[in-house]
Coordinates of C-alpha atoms and ligand atoms in Angstrom, one line a residue:
M1 CA 0.3 0.2 0.0
S2 CA 1.8 3.5 -0.8
S3 CA 1.3 6.1 1.3
S4 CA 1.2 8.3 -1.7
S5 CA -2.1 7.0 -2.6
S6 CA -5.7 8.5 -1.2
P7 CA -7.4 6.9 0.9
S8 CA -10.4 6.8 -1.3
D9 CA -8.3 4.9 -3.7
R10 CA -6.5 2.8 -0.8
R11 CA -10.3 1.9 -0.7
L12 CA -11.2 0.6 -3.7
S13 CA -7.5 -1.7 -3.8
A14 CA -8.6 -3.0 -0.4
L15 CA -12.1 -4.0 -1.7
A16 CA -10.9 -5.6 -4.6
R17 CA -8.3 -8.0 -2.2
H18 CA -10.7 -8.9 -0.1
L19 CA -13.4 -9.6 -3.2
S20 CA -10.3 -12.0 -4.7
S21 CA -9.9 -13.2 -1.4
P22 CA -10.4 -17.1 -1.8
A23 CA -12.0 -18.2 1.8
E24 CA -15.3 -15.4 -0.3
S25 CA -15.5 -18.1 -2.4
P26 CA -18.1 -17.6 -4.9
V27 CA -16.6 -14.6 -5.6
A28 CA -18.9 -11.3 -6.2
G29 CA -16.6 -11.2 -8.7
V30 CA -17.1 -8.0 -11.8
S31 CA -16.7 -10.2 -14.6
A32 CA -20.1 -12.0 -16.8
S33 CA -21.2 -14.0 -19.4
I34 CA -24.2 -12.2 -20.3
T35 CA -27.1 -14.2 -20.7
S36 CA -30.7 -13.0 -23.1
S37 CA -32.8 -12.1 -20.1
D38 CA -30.0 -9.5 -18.4
V39 CA -29.7 -7.8 -22.2
G40 CA -30.8 -4.3 -21.2
S41 CA -30.0 -3.4 -18.2
V42 CA -26.9 -2.0 -17.8
F43 CA -26.6 -3.7 -14.3
S44 CA -26.3 -7.0 -16.0
H45 CA -23.3 -7.6 -15.4
V46 CA -23.9 -8.1 -11.7
V47 CA -23.0 -11.5 -9.8
R48 CA -25.9 -12.7 -7.7
A49 CA -23.6 -12.8 -4.3
P50 CA -22.6 -14.8 -1.5
E51 CA -25.2 -15.2 1.7
D52 CA -23.6 -13.7 4.7
P53 CA -21.8 -16.5 6.6
I54 CA -23.5 -16.2 9.6
L55 CA -26.9 -14.4 8.7
G56 CA -27.8 -16.4 5.8
V57 CA -28.0 -19.3 7.9
T58 CA -31.4 -17.6 8.8
V59 CA -32.0 -17.4 5.2
A60 CA -32.3 -20.6 4.8
Y61 CA -33.6 -21.9 8.0
N62 CA -36.6 -19.5 7.0
K63 CA -36.7 -21.2 3.8
D64 CA -36.6 -25.0 5.4
P65 CA -40.9 -25.9 5.6
S66 CA -39.4 -28.7 8.8
P67 CA -41.3 -28.8 11.9
V68 CA -38.9 -30.5 13.2
K69 CA -36.1 -27.6 12.9
L70 CA -33.8 -25.8 14.3
N71 CA -31.6 -21.9 13.2
L72 CA -28.4 -23.0 16.3
G73 CA -26.9 -20.0 13.4
V74 CA -26.7 -16.1 14.4
G75 CA -26.4 -15.5 18.8
A76 CA -29.2 -14.8 19.1
Y77 CA -30.9 -15.4 22.5
R78 CA -33.8 -17.2 22.8
T79 CA -35.9 -17.9 25.7
E80 CA -37.4 -21.8 27.1
E81 CA -40.0 -22.0 24.6
G82 CA -37.7 -20.6 21.5
K83 CA -39.2 -17.8 21.3
P84 CA -36.6 -14.4 21.1
L85 CA -36.7 -12.3 23.6
V86 CA -37.5 -8.3 25.1
L87 CA -37.0 -8.3 28.2
N88 CA -38.8 -6.6 30.6
V89 CA -37.1 -3.7 32.0
V90 CA -36.7 -2.7 28.2
R91 CA -40.9 -2.9 27.4
K92 CA -41.4 -0.7 31.2
A93 CA -38.6 2.0 29.7
E94 CA -40.3 1.6 26.0
Q95 CA -43.8 2.9 28.4
Q96 CA -42.5 5.4 30.2
L97 CA -40.9 6.4 26.8
V98 CA -44.4 6.3 24.9
N99 CA -45.6 8.3 28.6
D100 CA -43.9 10.9 28.5
R101 CA -45.4 13.7 25.7
S102 CA -43.0 15.8 25.9
R103 CA -40.7 13.4 23.7
V104 CA -40.4 14.9 20.1
K105 CA -38.8 13.0 16.9
E106 CA -35.5 15.9 16.9
Y107 CA -32.3 15.1 15.1
L108 CA -30.1 13.8 17.3
P109 CA -26.4 15.5 18.1
I110 CA -24.4 13.7 15.4
V111 CA -22.6 12.3 17.8
G112 CA -25.8 10.5 19.2
L113 CA -27.4 11.1 22.2
A114 CA -25.2 13.0 25.1
E115 CA -26.4 11.0 28.6
F116 CA -26.5 7.9 26.3
N117 CA -22.6 8.3 25.5
K118 CA -21.8 8.9 28.8
L119 CA -24.1 6.0 30.6
S120 CA -22.5 4.3 28.2
A121 CA -18.8 5.0 28.8
K122 CA -19.2 4.7 31.9
L123 CA -20.7 0.9 32.2
I124 CA -17.8 0.1 29.9
F125 CA -15.1 1.2 31.9
G126 CA -16.9 2.1 35.5
A127 CA -18.1 4.3 37.1
D128 CA -15.5 5.7 38.9
S129 CA -12.8 5.7 36.3
P130 CA -10.8 8.4 36.4
A131 CA -10.1 8.2 32.5
I132 CA -13.5 9.1 32.2
Q133 CA -13.0 11.7 35.5
S134 CA -10.3 13.5 33.5
N135 CA -12.8 13.4 30.2
R136 CA -10.3 11.4 28.5
V137 CA -12.3 9.6 27.1
T138 CA -14.6 10.9 24.0
T139 CA -18.1 8.4 23.4
V140 CA -19.9 8.3 20.1
Q141 CA -23.4 6.6 20.0
C142 CA -23.1 3.9 16.7
L143 CA -25.3 1.4 15.4
S144 CA -24.6 -1.1 17.2
G145 CA -21.4 -2.9 17.7
T146 CA -20.5 -3.3 14.2
G147 CA -21.2 0.5 13.5
S148 CA -19.0 1.7 15.7
L149 CA -16.2 -0.8 14.7
R150 CA -16.6 0.7 11.3
V151 CA -16.7 4.3 12.4
G152 CA -14.1 3.8 14.8
G153 CA -11.9 2.1 11.8
E154 CA -12.2 4.8 9.3
F155 CA -11.1 7.6 12.0
L156 CA -7.9 5.1 11.7
A157 CA -8.2 5.1 8.9
R158 CA -7.2 8.6 8.7
H159 CA -5.4 9.8 12.0
Y160 CA -3.7 7.3 13.1
H161 CA 0.0 6.0 11.7
Q162 CA 0.5 2.9 12.0
Q163 CA -3.1 1.5 8.5
I164 CA -2.6 -2.5 10.2
I165 CA -5.0 -3.8 12.4
Y166 CA -4.5 -7.9 13.6
I167 CA -7.3 -9.8 14.0
P168 CA -7.8 -12.6 15.6
L169 CA -7.7 -15.7 14.0
P170 CA -10.3 -17.0 14.3
T171 CA -12.8 -14.0 14.7
W172 CA -16.3 -13.0 14.7
G173 CA -16.6 -13.4 9.6
N174 CA -18.0 -9.2 9.0
H175 CA -14.3 -8.0 11.5
P176 CA -11.9 -8.2 8.0
K177 CA -15.0 -7.4 6.6
V178 CA -15.7 -4.2 8.2
F179 CA -12.0 -2.9 8.6
T180 CA -11.1 -3.3 4.7
L181 CA -13.8 -1.5 4.1
A182 CA -12.5 0.9 7.1
G183 CA -9.3 1.4 4.8
L184 CA -7.5 -0.4 7.5
S185 CA -4.6 -3.5 5.7
V186 CA -6.2 -6.6 8.4
K187 CA -3.2 -9.6 9.3
T188 CA -3.7 -12.3 12.6
Y189 CA -3.0 -13.1 15.2
R190 CA -2.6 -16.8 16.9
Y191 CA -5.9 -16.8 18.8
Y192 CA -7.7 -20.6 19.6
D193 CA -5.7 -23.9 19.2
P194 CA -8.4 -26.4 17.5
A195 CA -6.0 -29.3 19.0
T196 CA -6.7 -28.0 23.3
R197 CA -9.8 -26.6 21.7
G198 CA -7.6 -23.5 24.1
L199 CA -6.2 -20.3 25.0
D200 CA -3.1 -19.9 21.5
F201 CA -1.4 -18.3 24.2
K202 CA 1.7 -18.9 23.5
G203 CA 1.3 -18.1 19.5
L204 CA -0.9 -14.6 20.9
M205 CA 2.3 -13.0 22.5
E206 CA 4.7 -14.1 19.7
D207 CA 2.7 -13.2 17.3
L208 CA 1.8 -9.6 18.8
G209 CA 5.9 -9.1 20.2
S210 CA 6.6 -9.9 15.8
A211 CA 3.8 -7.1 15.3
P212 CA 5.1 -3.7 13.5
S213 CA 5.2 -1.2 16.1
G214 CA 2.1 1.2 16.8
A215 CA 0.3 -1.5 15.3
V216 CA -3.3 -1.7 16.2
V217 CA -5.2 -5.2 18.3
L218 CA -8.7 -5.9 17.9
L219 CA -9.3 -7.8 21.0
H220 CA -13.3 -9.4 21.7
A221 CA -13.1 -7.9 25.5
C222 CA -15.4 -11.1 26.8
A223 CA -16.4 -14.0 25.4
H224 CA -14.4 -14.5 21.9
N225 CA -17.3 -15.5 19.0
P226 CA -17.0 -17.6 17.7
T227 CA -15.0 -20.2 20.3
G228 CA -16.3 -18.7 23.6
V229 CA -12.3 -18.4 24.7
D230 CA -11.4 -16.3 27.0
P231 CA -7.1 -15.4 28.4
S232 CA -7.5 -14.9 31.8
L233 CA -6.9 -12.3 34.2
Q234 CA -2.8 -13.2 34.8
Q235 CA -2.9 -13.7 30.4
W236 CA -4.8 -10.6 30.0
E237 CA -2.4 -8.9 32.0
Q238 CA 1.2 -9.8 30.1
I239 CA -1.2 -9.1 27.5
R240 CA -1.4 -5.1 28.1
Q241 CA 2.8 -5.7 28.9
L242 CA 3.7 -7.0 26.1
M243 CA 1.3 -4.6 23.8
R244 CA 2.0 -1.1 25.9
S245 CA 5.8 -2.0 25.2
K246 CA 5.1 -2.0 21.8
K247 CA 2.7 1.2 21.1
L248 CA 0.6 -1.3 20.0
L249 CA -2.8 0.0 19.9
P250 CA -6.3 -2.2 21.6
F251 CA -9.4 -2.0 20.1
F252 CA -12.0 -3.4 21.8
D253 CA -14.9 -4.7 21.0
S254 CA -17.3 -5.4 23.9
A255 CA -20.9 -7.0 22.2
Y256 CA -21.1 -9.5 25.2
Q257 CA -20.6 -7.4 28.1
G258 CA -22.4 -9.4 31.1
F259 CA -23.2 -12.9 28.9
A260 CA -19.9 -14.5 29.7
S261 CA -20.4 -14.5 33.6
G262 CA -23.5 -12.8 34.4
S263 CA -21.7 -9.7 36.0
L264 CA -20.9 -6.3 34.0
D265 CA -18.4 -5.6 36.1
K266 CA -16.9 -8.8 35.6
D267 CA -16.8 -9.4 32.0
A268 CA -15.0 -5.3 31.7
Q269 CA -11.8 -6.4 33.5
S270 CA -10.2 -6.8 30.8
V271 CA -10.6 -4.0 29.2
R272 CA -10.6 -2.0 32.4
I273 CA -7.2 -3.1 33.1
F274 CA -6.1 -1.5 30.2
V275 CA -6.8 1.5 30.9
A276 CA -5.7 1.9 34.5
D277 CA -2.6 2.2 33.7
G278 CA -3.6 5.9 32.0
G279 CA -2.9 4.6 28.6
E280 CA -5.0 5.0 24.7
C281 CA -7.4 2.2 23.2
L282 CA -10.8 2.6 21.7
V283 CA -14.1 0.2 22.4
A284 CA -16.5 -0.7 20.9
Q285 CA -19.9 -1.5 22.4
S286 CA -22.8 -3.4 21.9
Y287 CA -26.3 -3.6 23.3
A288 CA -28.4 -6.1 21.1
K289 CA -26.8 -9.3 23.4
N290 CA -26.8 -8.2 27.2
M291 CA -29.7 -5.1 26.8
G292 CA -31.6 -7.4 23.6
L293 CA -32.1 -4.9 21.5
Y294 CA -30.5 -6.4 18.6
G295 CA -33.1 -4.6 15.9
E296 CA -33.0 -0.9 17.0
R297 CA -29.0 -0.6 16.6
V298 CA -27.8 0.9 19.6
G299 CA -24.2 0.9 20.3
A300 CA -21.2 2.9 21.5
L301 CA -17.5 3.9 20.5
S302 CA -15.9 5.6 23.0
I303 CA -11.5 6.2 22.8
V304 CA -9.7 6.5 25.6
C305 CA -6.6 9.8 25.3
K306 CA -3.8 11.2 27.0
T307 CA -5.7 14.7 27.9
A308 CA -9.2 16.1 27.9
D309 CA -7.3 18.2 24.6
V310 CA -6.3 15.4 22.4
A311 CA -10.4 13.7 23.4
G312 CA -11.7 16.8 22.1
K313 CA -10.5 17.3 19.1
V314 CA -10.7 13.1 18.3
E315 CA -14.6 13.4 18.5
S316 CA -14.7 16.1 16.3
Q317 CA -12.4 13.9 14.1
L318 CA -15.2 11.5 14.9
K319 CA -18.7 13.9 13.8
L320 CA -17.1 14.6 10.7
V321 CA -16.7 10.4 10.1
I322 CA -19.7 9.5 10.7
R323 CA -21.9 12.7 8.6
P324 CA -21.4 12.1 5.4
M325 CA -21.7 8.2 6.8
Y326 CA -25.3 8.7 8.1
S327 CA -25.2 11.8 8.9
N328 CA -26.5 11.1 12.9
P329 CA -28.0 8.2 14.6
P330 CA -31.5 6.7 15.8
I331 CA -32.6 7.6 19.3
H332 CA -35.1 5.5 20.3
G333 CA -32.9 2.6 20.6
A334 CA -30.1 4.6 22.6
S335 CA -33.3 6.6 24.7
I336 CA -34.2 3.0 25.5
V337 CA -31.3 1.9 27.4
A338 CA -30.1 5.6 28.9
A339 CA -33.8 5.4 31.0
I340 CA -32.3 2.2 31.9
L341 CA -29.2 3.0 32.9
R342 CA -30.1 6.2 34.8
D343 CA -32.7 4.6 37.3
R344 CA -31.5 3.0 39.4
N345 CA -34.5 0.5 39.3
L346 CA -34.5 -0.1 35.8
Y347 CA -30.8 -1.2 36.5
N348 CA -31.0 -4.0 39.1
E349 CA -33.4 -5.2 37.6
W350 CA -32.3 -5.2 34.3
T351 CA -29.0 -6.9 35.8
I352 CA -30.6 -9.8 37.3
E353 CA -32.2 -10.5 33.7
L354 CA -28.9 -10.4 32.5
K355 CA -27.7 -13.0 35.0
A356 CA -30.9 -15.6 34.0
M357 CA -30.0 -14.7 30.3
A358 CA -26.0 -15.9 31.1
D359 CA -27.0 -18.9 33.3
R360 CA -30.0 -20.0 30.4
I361 CA -26.7 -20.2 27.8
I362 CA -24.9 -21.8 31.2
S363 CA -27.7 -24.8 32.1
M364 CA -27.9 -25.2 27.9
R365 CA -23.7 -26.3 27.5
H366 CA -24.6 -28.1 30.8
Q367 CA -27.4 -30.3 29.6
L368 CA -25.7 -30.3 25.7
S369 CA -22.8 -32.2 27.3
D370 CA -24.6 -34.8 29.8
A371 CA -26.8 -35.1 26.7
L372 CA -23.8 -36.1 24.8
R373 CA -22.4 -37.7 27.7
A374 CA -25.1 -40.8 27.9
R375 CA -25.1 -41.3 23.9
G376 CA -21.6 -42.3 24.9
T377 CA -20.9 -39.8 22.0
P378 CA -16.8 -40.3 21.3
G379 CA -14.4 -37.6 21.5
D380 CA -13.9 -35.7 24.5
W381 CA -16.7 -32.7 25.0
S382 CA -15.6 -31.3 28.5
H383 CA -15.1 -27.8 26.2
I384 CA -19.1 -27.3 25.5
I385 CA -19.0 -26.5 29.8
K386 CA -15.2 -24.9 29.7
Q387 CA -15.8 -22.4 26.5
I388 CA -18.3 -19.0 28.1
G389 CA -20.3 -16.6 26.1
M390 CA -23.5 -18.0 23.5
F391 CA -20.6 -19.8 21.7
T392 CA -20.1 -23.4 21.6
F393 CA -17.0 -23.9 19.3
T394 CA -17.9 -27.2 19.0
G395 CA -14.8 -29.0 16.3
L396 CA -17.7 -30.4 14.4
N397 CA -16.1 -30.6 10.9
A398 CA -17.8 -28.9 7.1
K399 CA -19.3 -31.9 5.7
Q400 CA -21.2 -33.3 9.7
V401 CA -22.0 -29.3 10.2
A402 CA -23.6 -29.8 6.2
F403 CA -25.8 -33.8 7.5
M404 CA -26.7 -32.0 10.6
T405 CA -27.9 -29.2 8.6
K406 CA -29.6 -31.8 5.9
E407 CA -30.1 -34.7 8.1
Y408 CA -31.5 -32.4 11.3
H409 CA -32.6 -29.4 10.1
I410 CA -30.3 -27.8 12.5
Y411 CA -28.6 -24.8 11.0
M412 CA -25.1 -23.7 12.3
T413 CA -22.2 -21.3 10.8
A414 CA -19.9 -24.1 8.5
D415 CA -17.2 -23.8 11.1
G416 CA -19.0 -25.6 13.3
R417 CA -19.7 -23.3 16.1
I418 CA -23.3 -23.4 17.4
S419 CA -25.4 -21.5 19.2
M420 CA -26.3 -22.2 23.0
A421 CA -28.6 -18.9 23.1
G422 CA -30.5 -20.9 20.9
L423 CA -31.5 -24.0 22.6
S424 CA -33.9 -25.5 25.3
S425 CA -34.1 -28.4 27.6
R426 CA -37.3 -29.2 24.5
T427 CA -34.6 -29.3 21.9
V428 CA -31.7 -31.1 23.6
P429 CA -32.4 -34.0 23.2
H430 CA -32.6 -34.0 19.2
L431 CA -28.8 -31.7 19.1
A432 CA -27.4 -34.8 20.8
D433 CA -28.8 -37.4 18.1
A434 CA -27.9 -34.9 15.9
I435 CA -24.0 -34.7 16.8
H436 CA -24.3 -37.8 17.3
A437 CA -24.8 -39.5 14.3
A438 CA -23.2 -36.1 12.2
V439 CA -18.9 -37.7 14.6
T440 CA -20.4 -41.7 13.8
R441 CA -21.1 -41.3 10.7
V442 CA -19.7 -38.1 8.7
V443 CA -15.8 -38.0 8.9
Ligands
PLA1 N1 -18.5 -8.5 17.4 C1 -19.2 -9.6 18.1 C2 -17.9 -10.1 18.4 C3 -20.1 -10.2 17.1 O1 -20.3 -11.5 17.2 C4 -21.5 -9.3 16.7 C5 -22.4 -10.2 16.2 C6 -20.6 -7.7 16.6 C7 -20.1 -7.3 16.6 C8 -22.0 -6.6 15.7 O2 -23.0 -6.8 17.0 P1 -24.0 -6.2 16.2 O3 -23.6 -4.9 15.1 O4 -25.5 -6.5 16.1 O5 -24.1 -5.0 17.6 N2 -22.6 -11.2 16.0 C9 -24.0 -12.3 15.7 C10 -25.1 -11.7 14.7 C11 -24.7 -11.9 16.8 C12 -23.8 -11.1 13.3 O6 -23.0 -11.6 12.6 O7 -24.4 -10.2 13.0 C13 -23.1 -14.0 15.1 O8 -24.5 -14.3 15.6 O9 -22.1 -13.5 15.2

């Protein structure tokens, strides 16, 4: 990448590289033969793109007429009855908003709802965070976690000297696309060891240790997606020391605060140890999972800076990223979050509902593990209980996944990830039967 090329040139060439990567095959390429039915359209050269590897699972699921079908693809919480859940506390907050006749639908400022931003920073950094108290943090409301990552990526591409971002291998499938299209150059660091189904800590430290000084490093704050494997606190501390000594810039993706352990504070510890050393970092927060606000698209990007002066200037530039992208964010979801975070009773009620969701997921882990043991399914399945958060990274291969979808109507991503939040006591036996058949019949 030449340093003299303009940001838009860089973006186009990055996009071309991305689209020609073998992982994305069949490729949404640029040439195709024109068939007779296409003649006359200026878009006749457009090639049908493949479905998204995660959201496309839901598309396939919706087309399946089977009564026993089960969607364990996208990470969306379901109740024991298999239904989507709107939290009680969200219903209450929405009622308050509806009842308040003084509320209007005017545009929010470019950076979003001020109170939401303040409370979101407090939630992730802690109520007594010195970084917040000294105004070193700028927080802008964005379109959920994805929008926050994208705005952060675009800001870095414009204003940060090092254009390389390291993402874990594997990671959430959208990460490389978000950052590539933001204009950054994406590289990976080792994270997961399939042999132990645990963290490849040595590989991680080696790869970050040999990263160029100043590189950005994407870290999952907790409940790593898709592996469900997180560093221990001691390992986080070692990662912090290494990253600070090499001047690597941390960019935390916090999409599951409260979902890993059931505790909002515990799940924010990784972020807080980095902020406590006075250094700089970025954090993308999502309320999709922990408040069940998926479709409301509510999240925040915080950038912790060395001084209040720098933070103010950074915020002024974030506005220049956001304004031409979507002008300003939507008001409803952020108002719900602010209503809950500001009110002690609603906040407490939220933490109880959140813990109940986290506990139900943990109970699904135990039920699935017991069901496999009862069937004598070959292999070590202890990782089902050890892994953390919404997903189990089963170790099933793409052929076994395809078999389970075809024969059992169970839908999951091709990498063998299953959303534990989509399971219930009623559906565990069906999944266990399918896994048992897959590992005994498909190699
Ligand atoms: N970061 C990580 C690590 C995620 O897993 C997800 C969502 C996001 C960010 C973005 O979420 P948001 O924009 O909705 O706030 N991952 C889901 C959904 C749950 C998806 O792929 O969009 C998943 O199934 O992996």
